[in-house]
Amino acid sequence: MASQYAKDMMGNDASGHDWWHIYRVTELAKRIAKEEGADIFICTLAALLHDIADGKLNESEELGLKKVKDWLHIQSVDDDDISHVMEIISTMSFKGGGQPPMTTLEGKVVQDADRLDAIGAIGIARTFAYSGAKGSIMHDPDLKPRTNMNQTDYRKTQATPINHLYEKLFKLKGLMNTKTARNIAEERHQFMEEYVERFYLEWDGKK
Ligand code: NI
């Protein structure tokens, strides 16, 4: 089963890419697929496998992708389905930015599900967990959110989870491919706005 395989491969990475991230993305992908009329088998499989080829878990992303492909062959998945799943997981990675848009409806669905898991209550929790693992404090009113950074600046300069909401999470709503995901994103976005508003009020003892 692909879910057992994903569970065994993912481990407990503190960057938020653990098995439970895979679980949430898969549940969302199934829900969006149903609404959008996408192939649920492909979406489920691609969601379960989408982070296994990650460079962090493998010597290289190429080797990671090969590992996933070999596994799909061993499971006797159709060749067409294997190509489709491999195309999705190799193009949807966030790294490098500016990657080509997803070409199939199923790819759009899984990418949306992955991006949705970065926003809302879960997105906030993941951001704080990640910052804590990196040793960052949760907020510093003297550090303003950074705008127009390139990738190197982004990694080099100091980040706090509250600023990360502005630098990345609040921008994700605009990147959804499907109408269903846009609706979910809208609601999650609104929740994050309410959250930061409340956070600042409590920070200054006003709530
Ligand atoms: Ni992911």
mmCIF file of N, CA, C and O in Angstrom, residues 33-79:
data_model
loop_
_atom_site.group_PDB
_atom_site.id
_atom_site.type_symbol
_atom_site.label_atom_id
_atom_site.label_comp_id
_atom_site.label_asym_id
_atom_site.label_seq_id
_atom_site.Cartn_x
_atom_site.Cartn_y
_atom_site.Cartn_z
ATOM 1 N N ALA A 33 -10.380 16.591 -5.588
ATOM 2 C CA ALA A 33 -10.542 15.770 -6.795
ATOM 3 C C ALA A 33 -12.019 15.453 -7.034
ATOM 4 O O ALA A 33 -12.503 15.525 -8.165
ATOM 5 N N LYS A 34 -12.712 15.106 -5.973
ATOM 6 C CA LYS A 34 -14.130 14.776 -6.092
ATOM 7 C C LYS A 34 -14.906 15.974 -6.645
ATOM 8 O O LYS A 34 -15.693 15.861 -7.576
ATOM 9 N N GLU A 35 -14.666 17.146 -6.054
ATOM 10 C CA GLU A 35 -15.355 18.368 -6.477
ATOM 11 C C GLU A 35 -15.037 18.754 -7.920
ATOM 12 O O GLU A 35 -15.892 19.247 -8.645
ATOM 13 N N GLU A 36 -13.784 18.551 -8.296
ATOM 14 C CA GLU A 36 -13.333 19.026 -9.605
ATOM 15 C C GLU A 36 -13.482 17.967 -10.696
ATOM 16 O O GLU A 36 -13.147 18.225 -11.856
ATOM 17 N N GLY A 37 -13.907 16.757 -10.321
ATOM 18 C CA GLY A 37 -14.039 15.683 -11.300
ATOM 19 C C GLY A 37 -12.706 15.141 -11.795
ATOM 20 O O GLY A 37 -12.591 14.672 -12.921
ATOM 21 N N ALA A 38 -11.676 15.193 -10.934
ATOM 22 C CA ALA A 38 -10.361 14.653 -11.314
ATOM 23 C C ALA A 38 -10.281 13.171 -10.938
ATOM 24 O O ALA A 38 -11.091 12.678 -10.160
ATOM 25 N N ASP A 39 -9.293 12.478 -11.487
ATOM 26 C CA ASP A 39 -9.097 11.058 -11.207
ATOM 27 C C ASP A 39 -8.600 10.890 -9.759
ATOM 28 O O ASP A 39 -7.501 11.330 -9.407
ATOM 29 N N ILE A 40 -9.437 10.246 -8.944
ATOM 30 C CA ILE A 40 -9.120 10.162 -7.512
ATOM 31 C C ILE A 40 -7.945 9.228 -7.250
ATOM 32 O O ILE A 40 -7.114 9.503 -6.380
ATOM 33 N N PHE A 41 -7.828 8.157 -8.024
ATOM 34 C CA PHE A 41 -6.708 7.224 -7.844
ATOM 35 C C PHE A 41 -5.373 7.930 -8.076
ATOM 36 O O PHE A 41 -4.452 7.862 -7.246
ATOM 37 N N ILE A 42 -5.269 8.660 -9.176
ATOM 38 C CA ILE A 42 -4.023 9.373 -9.500
ATOM 39 C C ILE A 42 -3.728 10.432 -8.436
ATOM 40 O O ILE A 42 -2.600 10.563 -7.961
ATOM 41 N N CYS A 43 -4.757 11.188 -8.045
ATOM 42 C CA CYS A 43 -4.541 12.246 -7.055
ATOM 43 C C CYS A 43 -4.086 11.666 -5.719
ATOM 44 O O CYS A 43 -3.175 12.202 -5.075
ATOM 45 N N THR A 44 -4.713 10.567 -5.308
ATOM 46 C CA THR A 44 -4.348 9.949 -4.037
ATOM 47 C C THR A 44 -2.903 9.444 -4.075
ATOM 48 O O THR A 44 -2.112 9.718 -3.166
ATOM 49 N N LEU A 45 -2.570 8.736 -5.144
ATOM 50 C CA LEU A 45 -1.226 8.178 -5.265
ATOM 51 C C LEU A 45 -0.172 9.288 -5.310
ATOM 52 O O LEU A 45 0.846 9.243 -4.607
ATOM 53 N N ALA A 46 -0.423 10.308 -6.122
ATOM 54 C CA ALA A 46 0.550 11.398 -6.242
ATOM 55 C C ALA A 46 0.683 12.153 -4.920
ATOM 56 O O ALA A 46 1.790 12.536 -4.523
ATOM 57 N N ALA A 47 -0.441 12.342 -4.208
ATOM 58 C CA ALA A 47 -0.380 13.046 -2.918
ATOM 59 C C ALA A 47 0.435 12.234 -1.913
ATOM 60 O O ALA A 47 1.291 12.768 -1.202
ATOM 61 N N LEU A 48 0.200 10.926 -1.875
ATOM 62 C CA LEU A 48 0.923 10.071 -0.930
ATOM 63 C C LEU A 48 2.426 10.077 -1.201
ATOM 64 O O LEU A 48 3.237 9.997 -0.282
ATOM 65 N N LEU A 49 2.790 10.173 -2.477
ATOM 66 C CA LEU A 49 4.205 10.027 -2.842
ATOM 67 C C LEU A 49 4.905 11.369 -3.079
ATOM 68 O O LEU A 49 6.103 11.396 -3.335
ATOM 69 N N HIS A 50 4.178 12.496 -2.961
ATOM 70 C CA HIS A 50 4.710 13.753 -3.496
ATOM 71 C C HIS A 50 5.979 14.273 -2.823
ATOM 72 O O HIS A 50 6.722 15.039 -3.424
ATOM 73 N N ASP A 51 6.242 13.877 -1.582
ATOM 74 C CA ASP A 51 7.448 14.400 -0.913
ATOM 75 C C ASP A 51 8.551 13.361 -0.738
ATOM 76 O O ASP A 51 9.606 13.666 -0.195
ATOM 77 N N ILE A 52 8.312 12.134 -1.191
ATOM 78 C CA ILE A 52 9.298 11.072 -0.956
ATOM 79 C C ILE A 52 10.600 11.308 -1.719
ATOM 80 O O ILE A 52 11.681 10.982 -1.248
ATOM 81 N N ALA A 53 10.470 11.922 -2.904
ATOM 82 C CA ALA A 53 11.665 12.149 -3.719
ATOM 83 C C ALA A 53 12.455 13.379 -3.282
ATOM 84 O O ALA A 53 13.487 13.705 -3.865
ATOM 85 N N ASP A 54 11.983 14.066 -2.235
ATOM 86 C CA ASP A 54 12.620 15.287 -1.756
ATOM 87 C C ASP A 54 14.132 15.119 -1.564
ATOM 88 O O ASP A 54 14.578 14.095 -1.046
ATOM 89 N N GLY A 55 14.876 16.136 -1.962
ATOM 90 C CA GLY A 55 16.324 16.108 -1.829
ATOM 91 C C GLY A 55 16.810 15.857 -0.407
ATOM 92 O O GLY A 55 17.879 15.282 -0.192
ATOM 93 N N LYS A 56 16.018 16.283 0.582
ATOM 94 C CA LYS A 56 16.438 16.116 1.973
ATOM 95 C C LYS A 56 16.438 14.649 2.406
ATOM 96 O O LYS A 56 17.150 14.257 3.307
ATOM 97 N N LEU A 57 15.571 13.862 1.785
ATOM 98 C CA LEU A 57 15.449 12.453 2.184
ATOM 99 C C LEU A 57 16.283 11.524 1.305
ATOM 100 O O LEU A 57 16.339 10.327 1.530
ATOM 101 N N ASN A 58 16.932 12.093 0.289
ATOM 102 C CA ASN A 58 17.668 11.281 -0.674
ATOM 103 C C ASN A 58 18.985 11.951 -1.019
ATOM 104 O O ASN A 58 19.163 13.130 -0.772
ATOM 105 N N GLU A 59 19.879 11.177 -1.628
ATOM 106 C CA GLU A 59 21.155 11.742 -2.056
ATOM 107 C C GLU A 59 20.927 12.861 -3.050
ATOM 108 O O GLU A 59 21.622 13.863 -3.044
ATOM 109 N N SER A 60 19.958 12.677 -3.922
ATOM 110 C CA SER A 60 19.587 13.725 -4.874
ATOM 111 C C SER A 60 18.120 13.524 -5.225
ATOM 112 O O SER A 60 17.553 12.461 -4.979
ATOM 113 N N GLU A 61 17.535 14.583 -5.814
ATOM 114 C CA GLU A 61 16.132 14.477 -6.191
ATOM 115 C C GLU A 61 15.948 13.419 -7.300
ATOM 116 O O GLU A 61 14.952 12.697 -7.313
ATOM 117 N N GLU A 62 16.939 13.309 -8.202
ATOM 118 C CA GLU A 62 16.849 12.332 -9.294
ATOM 119 C C GLU A 62 16.769 10.913 -8.736
ATOM 120 O O GLU A 62 15.945 10.106 -9.158
ATOM 121 N N LEU A 63 17.661 10.629 -7.766
ATOM 122 C CA LEU A 63 17.646 9.293 -7.162
ATOM 123 C C LEU A 63 16.336 9.042 -6.425
ATOM 124 O O LEU A 63 15.796 7.940 -6.447
ATOM 125 N N GLY A 64 15.835 10.099 -5.774
ATOM 126 C CA GLY A 64 14.567 9.992 -5.064
ATOM 127 C C GLY A 64 13.428 9.648 -6.025
ATOM 128 O O GLY A 64 12.599 8.788 -5.749
ATOM 129 N N LEU A 65 13.422 10.307 -7.175
ATOM 130 C CA LEU A 65 12.373 10.053 -8.164
ATOM 131 C C LEU A 65 12.471 8.628 -8.723
ATOM 132 O O LEU A 65 11.465 7.961 -8.926
ATOM 133 N N LYS A 66 13.703 8.183 -8.904
ATOM 134 C CA LYS A 66 13.910 6.834 -9.419
ATOM 135 C C LYS A 66 13.378 5.804 -8.416
ATOM 136 O O LYS A 66 12.738 4.820 -8.796
ATOM 137 N N LYS A 67 13.630 6.081 -7.143
ATOM 138 C CA LYS A 67 13.175 5.178 -6.085
ATOM 139 C C LYS A 67 11.643 5.038 -6.126
ATOM 140 O O LYS A 67 11.097 3.934 -6.041
ATOM 141 N N VAL A 68 10.948 6.174 -6.275
ATOM 142 C CA VAL A 68 9.486 6.155 -6.321
ATOM 143 C C VAL A 68 8.999 5.395 -7.552
ATOM 144 O O VAL A 68 8.087 4.575 -7.483
ATOM 145 N N LYS A 69 9.643 5.662 -8.700
ATOM 146 C CA LYS A 69 9.244 5.018 -9.948
ATOM 147 C C LYS A 69 9.428 3.499 -9.850
ATOM 148 O O LYS A 69 8.543 2.727 -10.249
ATOM 149 N N ASP A 70 10.575 3.069 -9.320
ATOM 150 C CA ASP A 70 10.825 1.625 -9.156
ATOM 151 C C ASP A 70 9.751 1.009 -8.269
ATOM 152 O O ASP A 70 9.252 -0.081 -8.550
ATOM 153 N N TRP A 71 9.408 1.700 -7.217
ATOM 154 C CA TRP A 71 8.398 1.175 -6.291
ATOM 155 C C TRP A 71 7.048 1.012 -7.008
ATOM 156 O O TRP A 71 6.377 0.002 -6.858
ATOM 157 N N LEU A 72 6.677 2.007 -7.817
ATOM 158 C CA LEU A 72 5.400 1.930 -8.547
ATOM 159 C C LEU A 72 5.394 0.740 -9.517
ATOM 160 O O LEU A 72 4.382 0.059 -9.672
ATOM 161 N N HIS A 73 6.544 0.486 -10.151
ATOM 162 C CA HIS A 73 6.638 -0.667 -11.049
ATOM 163 C C HIS A 73 6.448 -1.970 -10.279
ATOM 164 O O HIS A 73 5.714 -2.855 -10.713
ATOM 165 N N ILE A 74 7.097 -2.061 -9.124
ATOM 166 C CA ILE A 74 6.977 -3.278 -8.296
ATOM 167 C C ILE A 74 5.520 -3.505 -7.891
ATOM 168 O O ILE A 74 5.053 -4.632 -7.805
ATOM 169 N N GLN A 75 4.781 -2.394 -7.683
ATOM 170 C CA GLN A 75 3.362 -2.521 -7.295
ATOM 171 C C GLN A 75 2.455 -2.830 -8.478
ATOM 172 O O GLN A 75 1.234 -2.871 -8.330
ATOM 173 N N SER A 76 3.050 -2.962 -9.667
ATOM 174 C CA SER A 76 2.294 -3.245 -10.895
ATOM 175 C C SER A 76 1.255 -2.176 -11.230
ATOM 176 O O SER A 76 0.165 -2.480 -11.718
ATOM 177 N N VAL A 77 1.595 -0.931 -10.959
ATOM 178 C CA VAL A 77 0.729 0.174 -11.405
ATOM 179 C C VAL A 77 0.895 0.298 -12.927
ATOM 180 O O VAL A 77 1.987 0.062 -13.459
ATOM 181 N N ASP A 78 -0.188 0.599 -13.641
ATOM 182 C CA ASP A 78 -0.157 0.819 -15.106
ATOM 183 C C ASP A 78 0.944 1.779 -15.527
ATOM 184 O O ASP A 78 1.135 2.799 -14.861
ATOM 185 N N ASP A 79 1.561 1.521 -16.663
ATOM 186 C CA ASP A 79 2.612 2.426 -17.146
ATOM 187 C C ASP A 79 2.116 3.861 -17.323
ATOM 188 O O ASP A 79 2.812 4.817 -16.974
#
